[in-house]
N, CA, C and O atoms as CSV, one atom per row, in Angstrom:
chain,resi,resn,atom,element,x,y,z
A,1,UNK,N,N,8.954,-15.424,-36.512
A,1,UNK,CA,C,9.431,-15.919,-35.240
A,1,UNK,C,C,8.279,-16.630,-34.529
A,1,UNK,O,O,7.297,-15.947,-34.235
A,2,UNK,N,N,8.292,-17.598,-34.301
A,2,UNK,CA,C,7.450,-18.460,-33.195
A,2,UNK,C,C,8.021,-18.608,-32.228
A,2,UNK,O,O,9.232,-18.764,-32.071
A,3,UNK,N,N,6.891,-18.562,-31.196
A,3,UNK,CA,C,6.729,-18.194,-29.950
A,3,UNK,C,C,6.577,-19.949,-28.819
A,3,UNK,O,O,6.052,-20.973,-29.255
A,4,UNK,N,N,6.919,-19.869,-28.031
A,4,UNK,CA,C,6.710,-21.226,-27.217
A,4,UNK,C,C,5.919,-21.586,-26.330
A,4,UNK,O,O,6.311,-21.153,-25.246
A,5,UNK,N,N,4.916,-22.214,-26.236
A,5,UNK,CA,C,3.688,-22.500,-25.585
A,5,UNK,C,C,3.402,-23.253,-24.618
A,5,UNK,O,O,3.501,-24.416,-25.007
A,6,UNK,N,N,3.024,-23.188,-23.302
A,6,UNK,CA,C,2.640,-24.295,-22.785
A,6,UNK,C,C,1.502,-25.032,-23.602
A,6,UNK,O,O,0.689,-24.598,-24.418
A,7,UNK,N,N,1.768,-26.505,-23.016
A,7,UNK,CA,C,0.806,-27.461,-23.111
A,7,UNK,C,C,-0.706,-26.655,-22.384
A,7,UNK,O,O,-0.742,-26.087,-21.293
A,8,UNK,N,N,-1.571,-26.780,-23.115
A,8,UNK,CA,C,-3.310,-26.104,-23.031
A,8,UNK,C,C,-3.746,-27.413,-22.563
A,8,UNK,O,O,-4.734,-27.270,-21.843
A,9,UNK,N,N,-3.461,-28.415,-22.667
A,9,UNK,CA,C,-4.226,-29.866,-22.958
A,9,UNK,C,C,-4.631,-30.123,-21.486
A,9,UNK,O,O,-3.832,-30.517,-20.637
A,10,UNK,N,N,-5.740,-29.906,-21.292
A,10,UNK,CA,C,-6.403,-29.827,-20.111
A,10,UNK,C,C,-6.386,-30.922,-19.077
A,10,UNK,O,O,-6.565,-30.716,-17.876
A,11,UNK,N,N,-6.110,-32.361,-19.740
A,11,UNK,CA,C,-5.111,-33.546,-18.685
A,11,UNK,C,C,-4.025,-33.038,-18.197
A,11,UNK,O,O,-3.651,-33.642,-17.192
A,12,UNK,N,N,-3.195,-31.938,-18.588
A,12,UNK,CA,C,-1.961,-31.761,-17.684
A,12,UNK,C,C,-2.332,-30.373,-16.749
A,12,UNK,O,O,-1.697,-30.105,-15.729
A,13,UNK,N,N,-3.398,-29.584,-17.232
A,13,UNK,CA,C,-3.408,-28.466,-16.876
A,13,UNK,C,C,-4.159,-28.859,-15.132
A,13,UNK,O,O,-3.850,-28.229,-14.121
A,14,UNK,N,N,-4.900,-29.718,-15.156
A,14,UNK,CA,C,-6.078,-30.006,-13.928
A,14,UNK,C,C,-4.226,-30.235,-13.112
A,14,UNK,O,O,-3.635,-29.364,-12.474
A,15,UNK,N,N,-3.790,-31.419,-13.375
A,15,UNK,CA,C,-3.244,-31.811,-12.216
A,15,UNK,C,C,-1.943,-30.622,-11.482
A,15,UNK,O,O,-1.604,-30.637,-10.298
A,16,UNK,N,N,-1.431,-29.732,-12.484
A,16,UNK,CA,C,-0.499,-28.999,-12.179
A,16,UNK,C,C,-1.431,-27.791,-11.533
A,16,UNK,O,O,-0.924,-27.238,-10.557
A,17,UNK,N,N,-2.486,-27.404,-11.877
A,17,UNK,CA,C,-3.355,-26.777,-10.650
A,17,UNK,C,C,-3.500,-27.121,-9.082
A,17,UNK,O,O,-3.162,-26.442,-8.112
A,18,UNK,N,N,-4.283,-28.752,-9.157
A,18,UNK,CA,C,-3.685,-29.878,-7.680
A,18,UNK,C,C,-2.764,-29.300,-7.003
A,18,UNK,O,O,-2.947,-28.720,-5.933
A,19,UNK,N,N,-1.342,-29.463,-7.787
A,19,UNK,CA,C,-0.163,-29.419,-6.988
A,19,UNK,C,C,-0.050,-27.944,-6.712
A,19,UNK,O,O,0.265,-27.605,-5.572
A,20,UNK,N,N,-0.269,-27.043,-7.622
A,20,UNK,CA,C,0.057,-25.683,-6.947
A,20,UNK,C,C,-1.444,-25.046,-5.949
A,20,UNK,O,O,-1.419,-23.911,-5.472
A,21,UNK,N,N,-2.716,-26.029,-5.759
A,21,UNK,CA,C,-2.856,-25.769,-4.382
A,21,UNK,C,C,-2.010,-25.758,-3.222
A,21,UNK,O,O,-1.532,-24.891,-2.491
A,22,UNK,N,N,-1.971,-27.703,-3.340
A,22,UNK,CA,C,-1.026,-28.315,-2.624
A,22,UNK,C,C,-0.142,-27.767,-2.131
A,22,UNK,O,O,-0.168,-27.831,-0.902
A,23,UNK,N,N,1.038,-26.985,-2.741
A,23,UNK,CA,C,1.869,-26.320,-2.460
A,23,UNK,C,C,1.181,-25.039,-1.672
A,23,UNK,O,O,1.332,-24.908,-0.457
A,24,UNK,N,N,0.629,-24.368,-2.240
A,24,UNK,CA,C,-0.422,-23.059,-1.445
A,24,UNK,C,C,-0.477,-23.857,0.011
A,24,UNK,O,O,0.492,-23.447,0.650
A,25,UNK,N,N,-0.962,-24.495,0.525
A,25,UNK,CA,C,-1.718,-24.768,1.443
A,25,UNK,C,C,-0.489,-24.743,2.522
A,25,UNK,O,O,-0.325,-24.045,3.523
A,26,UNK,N,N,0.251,-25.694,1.979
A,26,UNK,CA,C,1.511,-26.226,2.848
A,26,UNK,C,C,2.415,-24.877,2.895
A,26,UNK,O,O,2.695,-24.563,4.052
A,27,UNK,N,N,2.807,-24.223,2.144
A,27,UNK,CA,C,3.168,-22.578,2.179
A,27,UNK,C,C,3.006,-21.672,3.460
A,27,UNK,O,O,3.805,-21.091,4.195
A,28,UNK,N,N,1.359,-21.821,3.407
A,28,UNK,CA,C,0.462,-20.959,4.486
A,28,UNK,C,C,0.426,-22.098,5.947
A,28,UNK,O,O,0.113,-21.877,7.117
A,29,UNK,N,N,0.710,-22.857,5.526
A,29,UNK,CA,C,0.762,-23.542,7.058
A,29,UNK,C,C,2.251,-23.276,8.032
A,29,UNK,O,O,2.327,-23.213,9.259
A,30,UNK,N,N,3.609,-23.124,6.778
A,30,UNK,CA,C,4.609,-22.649,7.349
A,30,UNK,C,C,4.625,-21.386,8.132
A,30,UNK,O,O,5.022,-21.052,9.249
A,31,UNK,N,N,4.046,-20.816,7.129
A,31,UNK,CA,C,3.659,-19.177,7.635
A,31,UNK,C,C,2.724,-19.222,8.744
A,31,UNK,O,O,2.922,-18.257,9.481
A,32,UNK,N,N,1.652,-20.070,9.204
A,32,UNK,CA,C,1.274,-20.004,10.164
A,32,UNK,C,C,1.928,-20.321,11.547
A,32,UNK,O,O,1.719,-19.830,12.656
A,33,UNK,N,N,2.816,-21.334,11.116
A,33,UNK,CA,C,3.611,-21.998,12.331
A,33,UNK,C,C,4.593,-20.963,12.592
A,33,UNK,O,O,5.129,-20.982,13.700
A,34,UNK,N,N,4.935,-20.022,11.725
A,34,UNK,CA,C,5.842,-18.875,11.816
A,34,UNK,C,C,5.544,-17.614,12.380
A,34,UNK,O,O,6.061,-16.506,12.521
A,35,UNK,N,N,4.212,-18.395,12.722
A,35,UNK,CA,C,3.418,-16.557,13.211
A,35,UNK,C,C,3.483,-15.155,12.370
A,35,UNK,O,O,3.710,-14.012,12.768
A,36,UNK,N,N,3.234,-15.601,11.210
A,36,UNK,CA,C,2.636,-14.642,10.330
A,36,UNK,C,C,1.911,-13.783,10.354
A,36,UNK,O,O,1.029,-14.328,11.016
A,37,UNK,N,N,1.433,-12.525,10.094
A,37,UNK,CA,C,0.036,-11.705,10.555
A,37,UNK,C,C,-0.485,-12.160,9.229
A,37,UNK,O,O,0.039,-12.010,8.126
A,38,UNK,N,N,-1.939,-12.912,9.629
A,38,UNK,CA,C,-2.673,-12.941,8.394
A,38,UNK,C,C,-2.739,-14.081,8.142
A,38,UNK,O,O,-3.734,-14.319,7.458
A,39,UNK,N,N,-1.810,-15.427,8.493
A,39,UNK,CA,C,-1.399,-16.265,8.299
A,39,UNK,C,C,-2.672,-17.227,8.190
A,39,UNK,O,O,-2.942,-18.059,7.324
A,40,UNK,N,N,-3.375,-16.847,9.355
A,40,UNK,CA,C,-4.602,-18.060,9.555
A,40,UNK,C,C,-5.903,-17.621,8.471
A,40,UNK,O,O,-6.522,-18.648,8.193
A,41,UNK,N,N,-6.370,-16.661,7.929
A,41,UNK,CA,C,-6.833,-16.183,6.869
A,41,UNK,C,C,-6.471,-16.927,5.713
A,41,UNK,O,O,-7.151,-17.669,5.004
A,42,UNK,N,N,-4.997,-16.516,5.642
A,42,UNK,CA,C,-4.404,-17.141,4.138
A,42,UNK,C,C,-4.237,-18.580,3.760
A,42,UNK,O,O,-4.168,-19.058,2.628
A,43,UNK,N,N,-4.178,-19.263,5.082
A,43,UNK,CA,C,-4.591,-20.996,5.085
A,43,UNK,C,C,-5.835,-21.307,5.079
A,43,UNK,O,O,-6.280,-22.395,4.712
A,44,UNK,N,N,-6.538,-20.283,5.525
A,44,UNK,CA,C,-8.196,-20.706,5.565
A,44,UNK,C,C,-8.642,-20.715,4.159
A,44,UNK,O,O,-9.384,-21.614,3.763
A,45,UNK,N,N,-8.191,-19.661,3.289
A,45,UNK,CA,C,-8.417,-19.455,1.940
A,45,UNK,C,C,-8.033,-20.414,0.995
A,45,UNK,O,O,-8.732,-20.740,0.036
A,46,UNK,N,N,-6.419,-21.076,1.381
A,46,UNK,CA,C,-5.991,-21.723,0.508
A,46,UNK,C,C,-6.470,-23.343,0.588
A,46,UNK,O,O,-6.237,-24.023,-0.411
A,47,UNK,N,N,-7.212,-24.060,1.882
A,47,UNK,CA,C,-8.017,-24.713,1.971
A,47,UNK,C,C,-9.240,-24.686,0.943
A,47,UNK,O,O,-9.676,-25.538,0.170
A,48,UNK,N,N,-9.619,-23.396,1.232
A,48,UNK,CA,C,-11.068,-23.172,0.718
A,48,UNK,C,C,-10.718,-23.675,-1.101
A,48,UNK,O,O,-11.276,-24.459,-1.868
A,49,UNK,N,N,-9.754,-22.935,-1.200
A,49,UNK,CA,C,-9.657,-23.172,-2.609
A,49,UNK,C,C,-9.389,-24.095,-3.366
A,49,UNK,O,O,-9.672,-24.311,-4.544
A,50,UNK,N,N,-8.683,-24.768,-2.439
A,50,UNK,CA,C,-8.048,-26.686,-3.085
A,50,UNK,C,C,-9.568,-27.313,-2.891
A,50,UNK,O,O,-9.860,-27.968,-3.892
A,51,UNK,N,N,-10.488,-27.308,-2.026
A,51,UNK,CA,C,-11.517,-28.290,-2.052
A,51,UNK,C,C,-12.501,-27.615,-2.729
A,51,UNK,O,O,-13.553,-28.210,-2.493
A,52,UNK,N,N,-12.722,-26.562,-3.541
A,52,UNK,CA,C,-13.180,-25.955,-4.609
A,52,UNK,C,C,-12.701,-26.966,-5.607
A,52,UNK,O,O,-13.336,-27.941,-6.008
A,53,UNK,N,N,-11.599,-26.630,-5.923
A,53,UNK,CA,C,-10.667,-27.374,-6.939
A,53,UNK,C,C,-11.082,-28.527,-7.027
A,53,UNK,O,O,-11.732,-28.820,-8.031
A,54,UNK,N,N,-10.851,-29.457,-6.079
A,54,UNK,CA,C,-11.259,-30.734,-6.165
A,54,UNK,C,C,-12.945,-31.175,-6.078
A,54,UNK,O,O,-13.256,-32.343,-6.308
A,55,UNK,N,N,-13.621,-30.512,-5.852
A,55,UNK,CA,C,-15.453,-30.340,-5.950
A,55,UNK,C,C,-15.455,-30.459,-7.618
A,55,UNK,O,O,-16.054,-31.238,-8.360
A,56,UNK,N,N,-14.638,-29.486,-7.864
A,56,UNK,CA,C,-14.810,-29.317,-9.514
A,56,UNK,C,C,-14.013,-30.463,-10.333
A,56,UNK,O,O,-13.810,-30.400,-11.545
A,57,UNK,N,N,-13.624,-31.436,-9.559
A,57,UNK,CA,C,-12.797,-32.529,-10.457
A,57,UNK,C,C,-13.217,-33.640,-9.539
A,57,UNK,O,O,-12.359,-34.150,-8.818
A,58,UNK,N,N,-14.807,-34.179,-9.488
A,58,UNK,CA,C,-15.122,-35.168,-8.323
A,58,UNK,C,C,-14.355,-36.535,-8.497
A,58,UNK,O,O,-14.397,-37.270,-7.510
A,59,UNK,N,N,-13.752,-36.932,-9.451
A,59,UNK,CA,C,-13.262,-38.198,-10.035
A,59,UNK,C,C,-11.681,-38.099,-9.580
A,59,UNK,O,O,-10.784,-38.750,-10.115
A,60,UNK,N,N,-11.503,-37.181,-8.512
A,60,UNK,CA,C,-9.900,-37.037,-8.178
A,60,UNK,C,C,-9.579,-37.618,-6.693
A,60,UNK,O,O,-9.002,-36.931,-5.850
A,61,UNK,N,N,-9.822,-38.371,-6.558
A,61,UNK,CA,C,-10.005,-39.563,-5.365
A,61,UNK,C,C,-8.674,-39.455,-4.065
A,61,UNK,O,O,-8.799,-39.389,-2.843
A,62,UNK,N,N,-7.626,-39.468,-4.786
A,62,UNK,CA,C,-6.991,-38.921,-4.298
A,62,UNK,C,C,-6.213,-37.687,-4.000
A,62,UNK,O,O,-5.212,-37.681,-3.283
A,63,UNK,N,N,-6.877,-36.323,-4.764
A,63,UNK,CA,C,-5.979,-34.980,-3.681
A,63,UNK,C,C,-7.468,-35.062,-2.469
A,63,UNK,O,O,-7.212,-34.727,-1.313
A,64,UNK,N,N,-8.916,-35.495,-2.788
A,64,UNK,CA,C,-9.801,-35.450,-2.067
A,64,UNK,C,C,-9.431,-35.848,-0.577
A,64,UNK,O,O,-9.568,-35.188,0.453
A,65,UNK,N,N,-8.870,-37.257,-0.784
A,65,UNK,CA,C,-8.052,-38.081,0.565
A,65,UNK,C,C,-7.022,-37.427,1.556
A,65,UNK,O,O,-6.985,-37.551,2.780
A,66,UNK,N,N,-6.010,-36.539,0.547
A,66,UNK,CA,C,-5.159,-35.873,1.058
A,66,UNK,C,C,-5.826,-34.332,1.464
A,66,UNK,O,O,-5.248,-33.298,1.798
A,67,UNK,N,N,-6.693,-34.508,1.360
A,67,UNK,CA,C,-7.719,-32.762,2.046
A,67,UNK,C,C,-8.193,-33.259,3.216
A,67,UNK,O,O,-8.112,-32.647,4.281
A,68,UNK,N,N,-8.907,-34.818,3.025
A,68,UNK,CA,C,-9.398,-34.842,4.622
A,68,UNK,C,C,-8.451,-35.793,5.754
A,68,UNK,O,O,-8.939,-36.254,6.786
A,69,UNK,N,N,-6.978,-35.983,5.329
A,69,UNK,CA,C,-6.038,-35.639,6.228
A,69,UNK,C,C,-5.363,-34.631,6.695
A,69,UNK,O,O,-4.840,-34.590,7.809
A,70,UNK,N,N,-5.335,-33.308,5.413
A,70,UNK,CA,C,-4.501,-32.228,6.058
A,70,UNK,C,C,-5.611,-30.711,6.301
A,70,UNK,O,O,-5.168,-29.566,6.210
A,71,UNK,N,N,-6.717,-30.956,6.538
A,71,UNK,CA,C,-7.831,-30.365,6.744
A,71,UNK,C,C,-7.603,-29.920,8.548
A,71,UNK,O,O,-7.514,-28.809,9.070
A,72,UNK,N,N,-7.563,-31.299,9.153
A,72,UNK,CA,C,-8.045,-31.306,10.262
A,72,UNK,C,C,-6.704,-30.458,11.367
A,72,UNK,O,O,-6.808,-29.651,12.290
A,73,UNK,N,N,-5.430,-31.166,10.670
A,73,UNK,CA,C,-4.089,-30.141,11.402
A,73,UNK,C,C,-4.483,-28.816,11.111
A,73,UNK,O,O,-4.430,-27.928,11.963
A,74,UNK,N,N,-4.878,-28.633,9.942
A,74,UNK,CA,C,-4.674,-26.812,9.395
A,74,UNK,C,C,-5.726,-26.121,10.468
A,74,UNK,O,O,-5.395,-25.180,11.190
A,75,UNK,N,N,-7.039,-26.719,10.469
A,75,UNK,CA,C,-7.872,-26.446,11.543
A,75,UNK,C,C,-7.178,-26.111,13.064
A,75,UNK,O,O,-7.004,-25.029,13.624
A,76,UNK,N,N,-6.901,-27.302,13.430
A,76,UNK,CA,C,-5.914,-27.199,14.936
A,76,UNK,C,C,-5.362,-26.550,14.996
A,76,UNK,O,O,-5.283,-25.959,16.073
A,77,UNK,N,N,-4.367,-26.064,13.644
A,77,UNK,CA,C,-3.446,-24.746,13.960
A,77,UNK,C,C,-3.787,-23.941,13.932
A,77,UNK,O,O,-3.211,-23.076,14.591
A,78,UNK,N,N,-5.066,-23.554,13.104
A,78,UNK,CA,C,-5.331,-21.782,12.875
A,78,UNK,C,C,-6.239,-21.919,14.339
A,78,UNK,O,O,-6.291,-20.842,14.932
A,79,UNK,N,N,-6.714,-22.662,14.789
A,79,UNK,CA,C,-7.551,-22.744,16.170
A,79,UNK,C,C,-6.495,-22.359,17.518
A,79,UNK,O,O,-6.771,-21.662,18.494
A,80,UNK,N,N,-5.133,-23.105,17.187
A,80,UNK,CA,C,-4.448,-22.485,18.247
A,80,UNK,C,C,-3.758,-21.290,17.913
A,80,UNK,O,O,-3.783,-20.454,18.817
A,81,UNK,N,N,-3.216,-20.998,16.997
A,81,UNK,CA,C,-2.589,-19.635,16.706
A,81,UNK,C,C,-3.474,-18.145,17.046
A,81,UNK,O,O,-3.110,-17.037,17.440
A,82,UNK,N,N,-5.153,-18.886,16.587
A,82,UNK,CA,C,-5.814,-17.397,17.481
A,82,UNK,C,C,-6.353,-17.425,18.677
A,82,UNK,O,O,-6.942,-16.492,19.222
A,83,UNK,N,N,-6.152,-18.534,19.121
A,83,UNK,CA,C,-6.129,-18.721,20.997
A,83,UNK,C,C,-4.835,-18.290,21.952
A,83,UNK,O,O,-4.826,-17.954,23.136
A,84,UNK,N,N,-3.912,-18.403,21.144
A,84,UNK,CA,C,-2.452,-17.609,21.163
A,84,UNK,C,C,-2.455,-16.367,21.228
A,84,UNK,O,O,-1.768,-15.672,21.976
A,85,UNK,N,N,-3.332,-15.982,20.346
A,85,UNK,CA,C,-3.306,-14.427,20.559
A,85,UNK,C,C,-3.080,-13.753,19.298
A,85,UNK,O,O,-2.598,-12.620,19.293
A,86,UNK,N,N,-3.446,-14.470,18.025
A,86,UNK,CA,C,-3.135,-14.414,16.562
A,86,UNK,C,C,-4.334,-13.501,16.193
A,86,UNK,O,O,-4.692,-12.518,16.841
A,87,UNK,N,N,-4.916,-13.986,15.022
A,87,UNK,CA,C,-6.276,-13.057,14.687
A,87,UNK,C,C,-7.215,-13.083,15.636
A,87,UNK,O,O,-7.227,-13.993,16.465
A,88,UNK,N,N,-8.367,-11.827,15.644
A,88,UNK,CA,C,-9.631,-12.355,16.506
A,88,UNK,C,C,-10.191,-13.341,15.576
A,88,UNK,O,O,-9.827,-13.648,14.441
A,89,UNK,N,N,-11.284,-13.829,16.399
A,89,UNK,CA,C,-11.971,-14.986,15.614
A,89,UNK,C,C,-13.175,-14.099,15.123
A,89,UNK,O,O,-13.368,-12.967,15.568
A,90,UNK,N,N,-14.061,-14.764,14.063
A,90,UNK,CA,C,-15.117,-13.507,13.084
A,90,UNK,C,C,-15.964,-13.994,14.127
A,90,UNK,O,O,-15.710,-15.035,14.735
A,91,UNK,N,N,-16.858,-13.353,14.332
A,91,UNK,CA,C,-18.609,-13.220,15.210
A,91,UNK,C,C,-19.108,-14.415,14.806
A,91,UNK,O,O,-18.806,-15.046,13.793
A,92,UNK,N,N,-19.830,-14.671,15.591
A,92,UNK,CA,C,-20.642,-15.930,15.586
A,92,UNK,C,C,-22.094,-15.741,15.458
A,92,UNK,O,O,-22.627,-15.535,16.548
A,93,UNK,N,N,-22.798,-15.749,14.569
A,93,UNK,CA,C,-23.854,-15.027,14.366
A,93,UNK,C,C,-25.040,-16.321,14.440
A,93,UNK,O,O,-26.236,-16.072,14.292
């Protein structure tokens, strides 16, 4: 019996990573606008992790473009959601 495999082939594997940041990010932004507990954490993370992602693939020109347009809303929101009264903010050291 054989078994069925994804494609390994590392041209399809990079970009279907991309998109399931992508998706992550936009996820946690619903959830933030939803007032989630945790919400602004879990967008902060899923930021963190797409421009990881894309650090590690410098030749990706464009999800790079689409980080430093949806960077700056995600910011604004997790900035107002804990001025709202959402998480505390961490120490400022």
């Amino acid at each position: 019996m054989t078994s069925l495999r994804r494609s390994s082939n590392p041209a399809t594997v990079r970009p279907r990573r991309s998109e399931q940041l992508k998706d992550e990010v936009y996820r946690q932004m619903f959830r933030l606008e939803a007032s989630r507990p945790g919400a602004e954490m879990e967008l902060a993370l899923a930021l963190l992790r797409a421009w990881q992602d894309a650090d590690a693939r410098s030749e990706d020109v464009e999800e790079r473009q689409w980080l430093r347009k949806v960077c700056p809303i995600c910011i604004e929101m997790i900035e107002a959601s804990m001025q709202a009264g959402g998480s505390a903010p961490p120490p400022v050291h």
